[in-house]
CSV table of C-alpha atoms in Angstrom, one decimal:
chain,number,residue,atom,x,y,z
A,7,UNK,CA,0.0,0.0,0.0
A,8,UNK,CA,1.0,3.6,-0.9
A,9,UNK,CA,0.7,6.8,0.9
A,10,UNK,CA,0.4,10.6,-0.7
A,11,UNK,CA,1.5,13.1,1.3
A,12,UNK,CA,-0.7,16.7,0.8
A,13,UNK,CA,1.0,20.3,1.5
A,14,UNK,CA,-0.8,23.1,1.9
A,15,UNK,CA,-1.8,24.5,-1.8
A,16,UNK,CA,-1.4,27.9,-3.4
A,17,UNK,CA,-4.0,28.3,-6.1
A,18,UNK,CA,-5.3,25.6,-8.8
A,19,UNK,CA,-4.8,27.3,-12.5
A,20,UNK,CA,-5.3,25.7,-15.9
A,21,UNK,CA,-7.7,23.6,-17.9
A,22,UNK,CA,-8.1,19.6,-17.9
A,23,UNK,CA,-10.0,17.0,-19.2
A,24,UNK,CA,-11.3,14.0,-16.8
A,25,UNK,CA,-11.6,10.3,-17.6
A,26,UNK,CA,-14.6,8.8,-19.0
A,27,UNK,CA,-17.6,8.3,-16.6
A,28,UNK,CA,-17.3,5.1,-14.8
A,29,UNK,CA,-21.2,4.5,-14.8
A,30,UNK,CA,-21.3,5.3,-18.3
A,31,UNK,CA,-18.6,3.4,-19.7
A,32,UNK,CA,-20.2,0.1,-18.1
A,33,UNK,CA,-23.0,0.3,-19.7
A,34,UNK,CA,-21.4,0.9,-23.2
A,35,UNK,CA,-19.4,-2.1,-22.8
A,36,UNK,CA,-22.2,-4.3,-21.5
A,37,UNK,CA,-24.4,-4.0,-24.1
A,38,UNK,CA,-22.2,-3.7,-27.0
A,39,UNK,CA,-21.3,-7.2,-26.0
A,40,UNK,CA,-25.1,-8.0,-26.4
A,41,UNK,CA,-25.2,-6.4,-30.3
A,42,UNK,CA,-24.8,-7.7,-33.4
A,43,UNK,CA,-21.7,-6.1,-35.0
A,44,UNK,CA,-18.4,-3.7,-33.4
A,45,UNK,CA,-19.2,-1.0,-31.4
A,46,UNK,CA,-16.2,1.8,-30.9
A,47,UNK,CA,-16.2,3.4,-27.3
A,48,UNK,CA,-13.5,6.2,-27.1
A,49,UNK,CA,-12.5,8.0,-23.4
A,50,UNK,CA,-13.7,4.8,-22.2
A,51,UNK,CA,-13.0,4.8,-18.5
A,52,UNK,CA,-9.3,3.8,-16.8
A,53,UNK,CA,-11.0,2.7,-13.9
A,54,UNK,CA,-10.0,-0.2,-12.5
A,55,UNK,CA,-13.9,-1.1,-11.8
A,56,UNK,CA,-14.2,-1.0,-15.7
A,57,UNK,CA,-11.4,-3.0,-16.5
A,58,UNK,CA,-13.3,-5.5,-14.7
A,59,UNK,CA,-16.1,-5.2,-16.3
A,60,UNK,CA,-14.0,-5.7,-20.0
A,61,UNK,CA,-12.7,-9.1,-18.4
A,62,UNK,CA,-15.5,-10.4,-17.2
A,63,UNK,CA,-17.1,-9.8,-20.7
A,64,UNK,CA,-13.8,-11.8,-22.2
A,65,UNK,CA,-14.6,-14.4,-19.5
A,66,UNK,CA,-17.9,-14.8,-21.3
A,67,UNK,CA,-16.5,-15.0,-25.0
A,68,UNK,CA,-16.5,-12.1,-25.8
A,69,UNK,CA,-13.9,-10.1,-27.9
A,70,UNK,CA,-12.5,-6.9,-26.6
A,71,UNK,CA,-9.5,-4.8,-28.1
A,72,UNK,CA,-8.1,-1.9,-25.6
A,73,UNK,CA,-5.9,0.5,-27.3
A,74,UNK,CA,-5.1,3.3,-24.8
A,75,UNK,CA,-8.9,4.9,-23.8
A,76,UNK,CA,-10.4,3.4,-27.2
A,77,UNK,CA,-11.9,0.2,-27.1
A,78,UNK,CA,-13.1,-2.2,-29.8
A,79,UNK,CA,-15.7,-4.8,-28.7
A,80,UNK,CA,-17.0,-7.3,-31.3
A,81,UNK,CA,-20.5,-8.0,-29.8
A,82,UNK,CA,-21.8,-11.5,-29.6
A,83,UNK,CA,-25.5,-11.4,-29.7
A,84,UNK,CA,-28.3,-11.0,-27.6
A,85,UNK,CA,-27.7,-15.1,-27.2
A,86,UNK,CA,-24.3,-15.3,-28.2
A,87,UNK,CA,-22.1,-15.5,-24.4
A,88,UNK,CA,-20.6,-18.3,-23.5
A,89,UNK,CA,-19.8,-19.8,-20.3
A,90,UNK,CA,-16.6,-19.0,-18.1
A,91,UNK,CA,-14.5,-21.4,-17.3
A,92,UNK,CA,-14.1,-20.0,-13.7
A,93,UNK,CA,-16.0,-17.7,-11.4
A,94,UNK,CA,-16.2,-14.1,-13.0
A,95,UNK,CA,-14.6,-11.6,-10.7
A,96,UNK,CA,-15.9,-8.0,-10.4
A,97,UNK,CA,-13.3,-6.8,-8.4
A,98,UNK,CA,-13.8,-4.1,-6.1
A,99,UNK,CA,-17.0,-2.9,-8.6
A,100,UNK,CA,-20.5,-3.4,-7.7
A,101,UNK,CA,-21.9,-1.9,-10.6
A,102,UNK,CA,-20.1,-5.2,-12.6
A,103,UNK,CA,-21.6,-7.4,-10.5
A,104,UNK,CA,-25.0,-6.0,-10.5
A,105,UNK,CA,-25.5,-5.0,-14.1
A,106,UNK,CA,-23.8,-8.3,-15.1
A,107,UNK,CA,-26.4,-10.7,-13.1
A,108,UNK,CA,-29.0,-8.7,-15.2
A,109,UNK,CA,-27.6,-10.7,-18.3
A,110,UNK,CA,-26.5,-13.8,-16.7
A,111,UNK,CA,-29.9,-14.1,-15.3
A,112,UNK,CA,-31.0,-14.5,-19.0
A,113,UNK,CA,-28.4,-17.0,-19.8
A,114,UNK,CA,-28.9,-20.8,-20.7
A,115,UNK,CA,-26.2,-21.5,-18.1
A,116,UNK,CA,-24.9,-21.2,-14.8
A,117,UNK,CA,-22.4,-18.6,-13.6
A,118,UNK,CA,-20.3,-17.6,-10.7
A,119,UNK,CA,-20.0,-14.0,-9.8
A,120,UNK,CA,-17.6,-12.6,-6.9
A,121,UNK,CA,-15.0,-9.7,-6.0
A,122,UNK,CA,-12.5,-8.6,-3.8
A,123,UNK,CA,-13.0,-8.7,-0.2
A,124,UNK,CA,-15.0,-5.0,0.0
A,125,UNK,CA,-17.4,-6.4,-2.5
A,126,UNK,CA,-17.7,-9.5,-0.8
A,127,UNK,CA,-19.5,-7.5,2.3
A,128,UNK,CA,-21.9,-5.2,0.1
A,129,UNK,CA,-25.8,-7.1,0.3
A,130,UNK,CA,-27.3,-7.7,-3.2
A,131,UNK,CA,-30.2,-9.0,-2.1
A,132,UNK,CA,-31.9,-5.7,-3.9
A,133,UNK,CA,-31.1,-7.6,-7.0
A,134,UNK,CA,-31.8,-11.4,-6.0
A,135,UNK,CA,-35.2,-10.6,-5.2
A,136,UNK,CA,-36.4,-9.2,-8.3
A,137,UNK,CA,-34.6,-11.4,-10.8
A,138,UNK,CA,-35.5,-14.7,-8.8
A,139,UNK,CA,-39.2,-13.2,-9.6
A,140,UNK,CA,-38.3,-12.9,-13.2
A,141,UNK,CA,-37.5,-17.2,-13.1
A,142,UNK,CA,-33.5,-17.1,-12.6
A,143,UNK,CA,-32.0,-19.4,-9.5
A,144,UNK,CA,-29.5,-17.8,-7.7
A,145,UNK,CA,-27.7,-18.7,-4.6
A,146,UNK,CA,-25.7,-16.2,-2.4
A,147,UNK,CA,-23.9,-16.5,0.9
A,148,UNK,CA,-25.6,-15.7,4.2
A,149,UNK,CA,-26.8,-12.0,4.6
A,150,UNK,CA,-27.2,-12.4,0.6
A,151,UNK,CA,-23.8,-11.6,-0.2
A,152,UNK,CA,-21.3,-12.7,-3.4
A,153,UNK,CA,-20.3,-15.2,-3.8
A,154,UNK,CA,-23.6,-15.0,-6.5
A,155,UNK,CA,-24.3,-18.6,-8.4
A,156,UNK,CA,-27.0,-17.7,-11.0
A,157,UNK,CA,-29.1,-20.1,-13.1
A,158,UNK,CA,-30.6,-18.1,-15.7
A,159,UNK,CA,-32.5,-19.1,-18.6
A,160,UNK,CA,-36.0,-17.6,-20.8
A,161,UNK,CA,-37.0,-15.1,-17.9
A,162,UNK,CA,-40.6,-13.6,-17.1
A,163,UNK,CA,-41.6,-9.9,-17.4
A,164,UNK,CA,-42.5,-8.5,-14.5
A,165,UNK,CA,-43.5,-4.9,-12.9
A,166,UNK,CA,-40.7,-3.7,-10.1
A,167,UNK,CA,-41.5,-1.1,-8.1
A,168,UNK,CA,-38.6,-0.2,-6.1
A,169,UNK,CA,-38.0,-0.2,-2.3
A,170,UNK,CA,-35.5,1.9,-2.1
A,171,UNK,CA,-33.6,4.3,-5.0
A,172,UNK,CA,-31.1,2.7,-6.9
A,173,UNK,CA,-30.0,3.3,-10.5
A,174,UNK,CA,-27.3,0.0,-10.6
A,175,UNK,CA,-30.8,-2.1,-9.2
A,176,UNK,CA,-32.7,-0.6,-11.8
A,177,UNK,CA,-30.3,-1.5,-14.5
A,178,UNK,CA,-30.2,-5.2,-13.2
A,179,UNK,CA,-33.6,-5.5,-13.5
A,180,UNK,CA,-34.0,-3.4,-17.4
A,181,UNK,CA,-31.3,-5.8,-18.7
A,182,UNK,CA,-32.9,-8.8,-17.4
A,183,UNK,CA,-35.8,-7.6,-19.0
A,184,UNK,CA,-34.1,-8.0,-22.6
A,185,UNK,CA,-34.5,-12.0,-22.1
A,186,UNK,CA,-37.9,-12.2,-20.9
A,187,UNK,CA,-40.9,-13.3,-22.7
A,188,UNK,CA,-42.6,-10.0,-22.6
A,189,UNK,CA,-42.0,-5.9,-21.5
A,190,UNK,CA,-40.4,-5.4,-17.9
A,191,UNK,CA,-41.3,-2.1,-15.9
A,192,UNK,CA,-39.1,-0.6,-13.6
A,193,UNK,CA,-41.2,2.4,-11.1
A,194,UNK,CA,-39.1,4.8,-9.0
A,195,UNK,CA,-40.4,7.0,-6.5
A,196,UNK,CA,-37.3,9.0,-7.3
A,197,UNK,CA,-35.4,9.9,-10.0
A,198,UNK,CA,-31.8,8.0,-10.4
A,199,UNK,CA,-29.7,8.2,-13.1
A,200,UNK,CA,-31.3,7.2,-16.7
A,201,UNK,CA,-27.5,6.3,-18.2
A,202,UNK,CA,-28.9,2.6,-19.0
A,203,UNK,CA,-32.4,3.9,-20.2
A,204,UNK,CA,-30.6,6.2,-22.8
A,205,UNK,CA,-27.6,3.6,-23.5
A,206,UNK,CA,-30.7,0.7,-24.3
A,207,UNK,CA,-32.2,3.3,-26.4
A,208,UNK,CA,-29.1,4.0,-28.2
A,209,UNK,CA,-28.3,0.8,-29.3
A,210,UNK,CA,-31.6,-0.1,-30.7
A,211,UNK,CA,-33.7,-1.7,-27.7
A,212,UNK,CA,-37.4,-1.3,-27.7
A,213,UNK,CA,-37.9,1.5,-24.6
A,214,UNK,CA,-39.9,3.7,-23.3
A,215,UNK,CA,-39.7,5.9,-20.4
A,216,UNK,CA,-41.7,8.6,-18.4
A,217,UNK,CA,-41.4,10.2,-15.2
A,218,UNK,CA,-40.7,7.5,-12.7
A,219,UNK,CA,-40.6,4.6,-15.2
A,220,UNK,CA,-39.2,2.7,-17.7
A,221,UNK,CA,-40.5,-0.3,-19.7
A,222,UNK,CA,-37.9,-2.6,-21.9
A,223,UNK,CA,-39.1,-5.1,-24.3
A,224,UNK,CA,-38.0,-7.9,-24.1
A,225,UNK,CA,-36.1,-9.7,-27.4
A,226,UNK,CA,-34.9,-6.5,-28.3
A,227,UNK,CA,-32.5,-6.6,-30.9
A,228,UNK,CA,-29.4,-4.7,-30.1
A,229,UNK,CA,-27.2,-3.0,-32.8
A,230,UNK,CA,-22.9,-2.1,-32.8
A,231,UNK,CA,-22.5,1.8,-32.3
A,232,UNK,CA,-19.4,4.3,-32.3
A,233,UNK,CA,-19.8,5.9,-28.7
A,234,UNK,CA,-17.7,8.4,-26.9
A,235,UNK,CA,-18.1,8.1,-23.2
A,236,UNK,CA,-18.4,12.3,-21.5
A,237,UNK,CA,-16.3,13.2,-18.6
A,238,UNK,CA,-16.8,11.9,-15.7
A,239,UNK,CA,-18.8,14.6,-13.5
A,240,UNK,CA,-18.1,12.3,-9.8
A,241,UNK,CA,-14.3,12.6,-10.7
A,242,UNK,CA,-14.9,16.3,-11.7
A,243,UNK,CA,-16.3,17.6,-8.4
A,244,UNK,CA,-13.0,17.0,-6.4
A,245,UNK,CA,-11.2,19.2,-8.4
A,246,UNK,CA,-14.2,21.5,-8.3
A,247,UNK,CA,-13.8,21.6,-5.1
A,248,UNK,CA,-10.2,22.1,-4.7
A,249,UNK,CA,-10.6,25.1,-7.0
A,250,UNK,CA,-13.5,26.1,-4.6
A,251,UNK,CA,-11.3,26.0,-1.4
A,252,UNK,CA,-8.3,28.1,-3.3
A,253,UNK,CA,-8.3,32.1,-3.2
A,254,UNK,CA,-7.2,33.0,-6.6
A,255,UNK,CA,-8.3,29.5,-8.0
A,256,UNK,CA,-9.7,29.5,-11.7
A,257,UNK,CA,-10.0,25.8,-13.8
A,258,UNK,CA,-11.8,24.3,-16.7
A,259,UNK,CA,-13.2,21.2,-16.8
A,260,UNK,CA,-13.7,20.5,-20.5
A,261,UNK,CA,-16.0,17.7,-21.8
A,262,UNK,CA,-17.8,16.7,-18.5
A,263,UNK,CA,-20.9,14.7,-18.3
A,264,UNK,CA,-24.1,17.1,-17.8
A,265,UNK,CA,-26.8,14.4,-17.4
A,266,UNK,CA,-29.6,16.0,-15.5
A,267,UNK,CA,-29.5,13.0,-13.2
A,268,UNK,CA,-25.9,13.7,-12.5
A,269,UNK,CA,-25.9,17.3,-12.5
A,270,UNK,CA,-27.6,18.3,-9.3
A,271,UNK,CA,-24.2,18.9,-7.9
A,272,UNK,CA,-23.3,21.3,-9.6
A,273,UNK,CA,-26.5,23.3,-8.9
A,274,UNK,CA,-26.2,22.4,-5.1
A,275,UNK,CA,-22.9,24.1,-5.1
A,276,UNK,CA,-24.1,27.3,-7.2
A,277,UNK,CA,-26.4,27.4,-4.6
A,278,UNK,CA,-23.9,28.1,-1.9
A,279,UNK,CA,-22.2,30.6,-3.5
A,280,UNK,CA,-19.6,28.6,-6.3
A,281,UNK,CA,-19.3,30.5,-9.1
A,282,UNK,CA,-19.4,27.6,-11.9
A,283,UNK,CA,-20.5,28.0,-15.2
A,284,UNK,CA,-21.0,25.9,-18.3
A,285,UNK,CA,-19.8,26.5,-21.8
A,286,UNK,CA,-19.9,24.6,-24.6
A,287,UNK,CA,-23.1,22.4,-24.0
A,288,UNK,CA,-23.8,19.5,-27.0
A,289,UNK,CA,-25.2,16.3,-26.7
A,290,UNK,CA,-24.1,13.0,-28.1
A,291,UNK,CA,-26.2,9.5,-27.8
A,292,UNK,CA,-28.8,11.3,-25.5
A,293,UNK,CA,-26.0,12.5,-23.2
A,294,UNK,CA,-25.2,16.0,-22.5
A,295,UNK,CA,-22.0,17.2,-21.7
A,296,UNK,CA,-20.7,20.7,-21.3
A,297,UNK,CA,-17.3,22.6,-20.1
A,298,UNK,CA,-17.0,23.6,-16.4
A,299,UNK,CA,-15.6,26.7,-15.2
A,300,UNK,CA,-15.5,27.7,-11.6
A,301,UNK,CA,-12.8,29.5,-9.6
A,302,UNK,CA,-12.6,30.6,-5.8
A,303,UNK,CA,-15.2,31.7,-3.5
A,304,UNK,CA,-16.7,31.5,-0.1
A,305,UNK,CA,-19.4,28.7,0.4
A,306,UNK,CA,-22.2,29.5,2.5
A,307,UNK,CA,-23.1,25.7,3.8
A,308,UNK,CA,-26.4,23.7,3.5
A,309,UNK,CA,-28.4,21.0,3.7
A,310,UNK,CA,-29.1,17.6,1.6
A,311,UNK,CA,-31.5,15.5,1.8
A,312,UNK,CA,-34.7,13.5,0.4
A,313,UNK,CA,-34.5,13.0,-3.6
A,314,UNK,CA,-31.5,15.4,-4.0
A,315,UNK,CA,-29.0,12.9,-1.4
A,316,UNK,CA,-30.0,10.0,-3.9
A,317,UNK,CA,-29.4,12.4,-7.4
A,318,UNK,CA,-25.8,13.5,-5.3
A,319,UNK,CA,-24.7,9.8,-3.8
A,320,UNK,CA,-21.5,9.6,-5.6
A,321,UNK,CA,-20.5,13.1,-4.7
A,322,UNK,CA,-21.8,13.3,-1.3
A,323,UNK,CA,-18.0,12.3,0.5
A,324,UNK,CA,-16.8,15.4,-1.6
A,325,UNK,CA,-19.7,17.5,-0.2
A,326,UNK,CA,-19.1,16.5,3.3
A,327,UNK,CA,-15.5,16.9,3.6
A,328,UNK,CA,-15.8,20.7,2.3
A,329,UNK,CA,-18.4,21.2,5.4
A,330,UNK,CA,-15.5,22.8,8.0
A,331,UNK,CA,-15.0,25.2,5.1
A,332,UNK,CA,-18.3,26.8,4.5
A,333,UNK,CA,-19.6,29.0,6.8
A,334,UNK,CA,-22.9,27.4,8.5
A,335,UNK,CA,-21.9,23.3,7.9
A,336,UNK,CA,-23.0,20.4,6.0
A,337,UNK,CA,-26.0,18.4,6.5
A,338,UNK,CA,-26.4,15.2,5.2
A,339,UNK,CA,-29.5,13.0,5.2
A,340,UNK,CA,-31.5,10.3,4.0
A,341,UNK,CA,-28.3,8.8,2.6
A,342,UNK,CA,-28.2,4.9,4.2
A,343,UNK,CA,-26.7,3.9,1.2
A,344,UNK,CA,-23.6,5.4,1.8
A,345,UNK,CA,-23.3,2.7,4.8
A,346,UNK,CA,-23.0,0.3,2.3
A,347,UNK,CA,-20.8,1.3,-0.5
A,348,UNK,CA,-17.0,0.5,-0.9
A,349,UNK,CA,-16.6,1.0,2.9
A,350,UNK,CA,-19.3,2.4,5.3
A,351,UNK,CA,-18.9,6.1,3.8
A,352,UNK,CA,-20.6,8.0,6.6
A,353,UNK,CA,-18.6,6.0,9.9
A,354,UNK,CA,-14.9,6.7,7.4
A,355,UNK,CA,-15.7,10.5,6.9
A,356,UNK,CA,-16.3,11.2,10.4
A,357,UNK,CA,-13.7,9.1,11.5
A,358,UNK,CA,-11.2,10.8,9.2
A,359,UNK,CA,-12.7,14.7,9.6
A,360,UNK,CA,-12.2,14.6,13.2
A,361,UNK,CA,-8.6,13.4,12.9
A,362,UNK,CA,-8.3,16.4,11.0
A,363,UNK,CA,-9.7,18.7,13.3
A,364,UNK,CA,-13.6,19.6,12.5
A,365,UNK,CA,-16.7,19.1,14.8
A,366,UNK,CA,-18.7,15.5,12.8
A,367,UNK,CA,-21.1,13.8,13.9
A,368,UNK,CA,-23.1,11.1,12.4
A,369,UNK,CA,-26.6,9.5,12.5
A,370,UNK,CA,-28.0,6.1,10.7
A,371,UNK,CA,-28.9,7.8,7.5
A,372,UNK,CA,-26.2,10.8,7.1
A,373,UNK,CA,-23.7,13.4,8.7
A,374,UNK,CA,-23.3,16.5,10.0
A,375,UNK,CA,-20.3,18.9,10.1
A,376,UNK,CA,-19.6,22.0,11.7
A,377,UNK,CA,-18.8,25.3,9.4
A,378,UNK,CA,-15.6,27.4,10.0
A,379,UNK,CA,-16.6,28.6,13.3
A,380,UNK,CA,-15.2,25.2,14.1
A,381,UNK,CA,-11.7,26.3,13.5
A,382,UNK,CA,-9.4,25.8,10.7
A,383,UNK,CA,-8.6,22.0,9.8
A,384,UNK,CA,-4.9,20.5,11.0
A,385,UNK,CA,-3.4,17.8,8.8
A,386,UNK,CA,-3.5,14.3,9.5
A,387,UNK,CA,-3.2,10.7,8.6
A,388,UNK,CA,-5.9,9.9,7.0
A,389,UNK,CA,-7.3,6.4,6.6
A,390,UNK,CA,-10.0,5.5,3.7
A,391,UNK,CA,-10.2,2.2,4.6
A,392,UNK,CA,-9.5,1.3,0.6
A,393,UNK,CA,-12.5,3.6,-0.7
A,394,UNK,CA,-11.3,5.4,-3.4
A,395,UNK,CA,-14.0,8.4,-2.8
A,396,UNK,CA,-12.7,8.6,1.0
A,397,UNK,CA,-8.9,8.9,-0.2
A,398,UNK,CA,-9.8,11.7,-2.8
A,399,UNK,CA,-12.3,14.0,-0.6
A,400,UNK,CA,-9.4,14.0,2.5
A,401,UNK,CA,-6.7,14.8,0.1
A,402,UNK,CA,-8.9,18.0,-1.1
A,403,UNK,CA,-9.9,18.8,2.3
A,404,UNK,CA,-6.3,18.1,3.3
A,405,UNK,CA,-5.1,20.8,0.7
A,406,UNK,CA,-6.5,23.8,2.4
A,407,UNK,CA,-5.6,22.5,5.9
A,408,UNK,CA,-2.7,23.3,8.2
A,409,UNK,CA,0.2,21.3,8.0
A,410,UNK,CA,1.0,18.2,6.0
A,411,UNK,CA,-1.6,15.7,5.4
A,412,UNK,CA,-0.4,11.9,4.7
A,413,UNK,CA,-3.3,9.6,2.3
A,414,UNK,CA,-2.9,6.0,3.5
A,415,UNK,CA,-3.5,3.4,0.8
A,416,UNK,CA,-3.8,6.4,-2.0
A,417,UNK,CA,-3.7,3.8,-4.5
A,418,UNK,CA,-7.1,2.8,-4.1
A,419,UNK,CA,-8.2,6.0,-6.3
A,420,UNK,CA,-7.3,3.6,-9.0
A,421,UNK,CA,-11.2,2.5,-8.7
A,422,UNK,CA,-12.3,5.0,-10.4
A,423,UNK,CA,-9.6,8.0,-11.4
A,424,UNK,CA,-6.0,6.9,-10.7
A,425,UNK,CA,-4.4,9.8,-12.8
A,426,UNK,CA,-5.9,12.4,-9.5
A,427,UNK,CA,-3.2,12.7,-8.0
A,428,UNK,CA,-1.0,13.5,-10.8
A,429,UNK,CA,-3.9,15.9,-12.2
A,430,UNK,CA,-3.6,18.0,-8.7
A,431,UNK,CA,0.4,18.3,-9.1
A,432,UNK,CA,0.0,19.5,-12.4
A,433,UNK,CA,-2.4,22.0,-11.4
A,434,UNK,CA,-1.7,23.3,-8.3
A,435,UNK,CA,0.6,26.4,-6.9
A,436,UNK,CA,2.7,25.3,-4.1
């Protein structure tokens, strides 16, 4: 394991462009590996959570060509996997394991999907439940954890209503619904991300969609396209952020993401006083993307919760960790999930703020942090317990802190932007 050490930062100047979008870039893959013909997907994302979704697709036959951040994948068919030879390993990603027992659910054969030792812990219940419905076997360990051992095969339609918001659930369930003998609803009492909606549509599935659901037929067809994966807004928030915390700060973020879904972050942020604006908007296979421009300012604080915690999940460790620096606090809530993600998020960030100084406290469903009244942050040793979204908000947080600030196991950023680090060097005033 690794360690970064943060110094105190002078100002962040320049312009850069961010790796593809993790959530994004898995859904690409995925289902050009279920069309007829070679799809093309360039700025595909150097995560290491999509790297595993590329060899578990070459686990299941499929032929994938990696040149830099193009990728070349020779789709097999809506009917056309085959199956591994040993259990398929998702790594540290749980979107790969959860989008992937979508399709192995509809598969004529039985399959083994596991991951590291984080994903081993995360419940998936949320997707056995729903695809057992549909007519697939699966077995799971106790708790309903991976090991997953699926039995799929012709699958029934049916209508999901949702417990409890999750776009990687949804996606499970839409892609199941491409092998079953009928259409297969999806309802959401709020909004999550629509990346797989407009990614099915794109390649040629029969969909339809409305406010709160989404219907897939099933036997839809799917057809090779030439893609080009945005910017990936999640990644782009930390250095938002770091430009935010600056005096004298001014970046541009070029080709980000802009999904409506995604971007209530950036909206949440204007709202306490950033001063972000977007240039250049276009959109490209239903997916808008823009260029970010934001420089210093003072940040008033606020409060998340409801619809707009579940829109912000990604970027909520981000938005917590700049809490000592605004001037009434952060308030998080109605966020559970983020006891359940790569680490429990919510026990990590107080854990690691308080190291470094600020007044957190935390409750079952979010967090609270004291504003600047608090005192100014120290630097510390900071431990993300291997989450890479833990390890990138302290290092930001740990930029406009006194004193050094040393990142424990900084390589686990590799998840989902390895070259952040590097990107914060290049742009930073020491």
């Amino acid at each position: 394991m690794t360690e970064r050490k943060i110094a105190p930062a002078g100002a962040l100047h320049g312009e850069s462009s961010l790796p593809g979008d993790k959530s994004i870039a898995h859904r690409y893959a995925l289902l050009a590996a279920l069309a007829r013909g070679r799809s093309e997907i360039e700025n595909y994302a150097p995560a290491a959570d999509c790297a595993s979704t590329l060899a578990c697709l070459e686990a299941l036959g499929v032929a994938v060509r990696r040149a830099g951040s193009r990728v070349s994948i020779d789709g097999a068919g809506l009917h056309g996997l085959k199956p591994a030879s040993a259990p398929l390993d998702a790594g540290n990603s749980g979107t790969t394991l959860r989008l992937l027992a979508g399709v192995l659910a509809g598969q004529p054969f039985e399959s083994v999907l596991t991951g590291d030792d984080s994903l081993r812990k995360r419940p998936m219940r949320r997707i056995v439940e729903p695809l057992t419905s549909m007519g697939a076997t699966i077995e799971a360990e106790e708790g309903g954890l991976p090991p997953l051992r699926i039995r799929g095969g012709a699958l029934n339609p049916i209508r999901y209503e949702m417990p409890i918001p999750s776009a990687q659930v949804k996606s499970c369930v839409l892609l199941a619904g491409l092998y079953a003998t009928g259409s297969t609803t999806v309802l959401e009492s709020v909004a999550t991300r629509d990346h797989t909606e407009l990614a099915l549509a794109e390649f040629g599935a029969r969909i339809a969609t409305t406010s709160g659901m989404a219907t897939v037929a099933g036997g839809s067809q799917l057809s090779a396209c030439s893609l080009e994966v945005p910017g990936d807004l999640s990644s782009a928030v930390f250095l938002i952020a770091a430009a935010l915390l600056l005096p004298g700060s001014e970046l541009r973020l070029t080709g980000v993401g802009l999904n409506t879904t995604r971007s209530a972050v950036l909206d949440f942020l204007i709202s306490m006083g950033a001063p972000i604006c977007v240039t250049s908007r276009r959109t490209l296979a239903g997916e808008a993307r823009g260029d970010v421009e934001v420089r210093y300012a003072p940040l008033s604080g606020g409060v998340i919760s409801g619809a707009l915690s579940a829109l912000m999940i990604d970027e909520l460790p981000m938005l917590a960790a700049l809490g000592p620096f605004t001037e009434r606090g952060i308030t998080i809530l109605d966020a559970r999930e983020l006891r359940v993600k790569e680490t429990d998020r919510i026990a990590a960030l107080v854990e690691n703020l308080r190291r470094m100084g600020a007044r957190a406290e935390s409750f079952p469903d979010g967090i609270t942090i004291a504003g600047h009244e608090a005192g100014p942050l120290r630097g510390a040793e900071i431990d993300p317990h291997g989450d890479h979204r833990i390890a990138m908000a302290m290092a930001v947080a740990g930029l406009a802190a006194k004193g050094e600030t040393i990142v424990h196991d900084a390589d686990c950023v590799a998840i989902s932007y390895p070259e952040f680090f590097d990107t914060l060097d290049r742009l930073r005033e020491r």
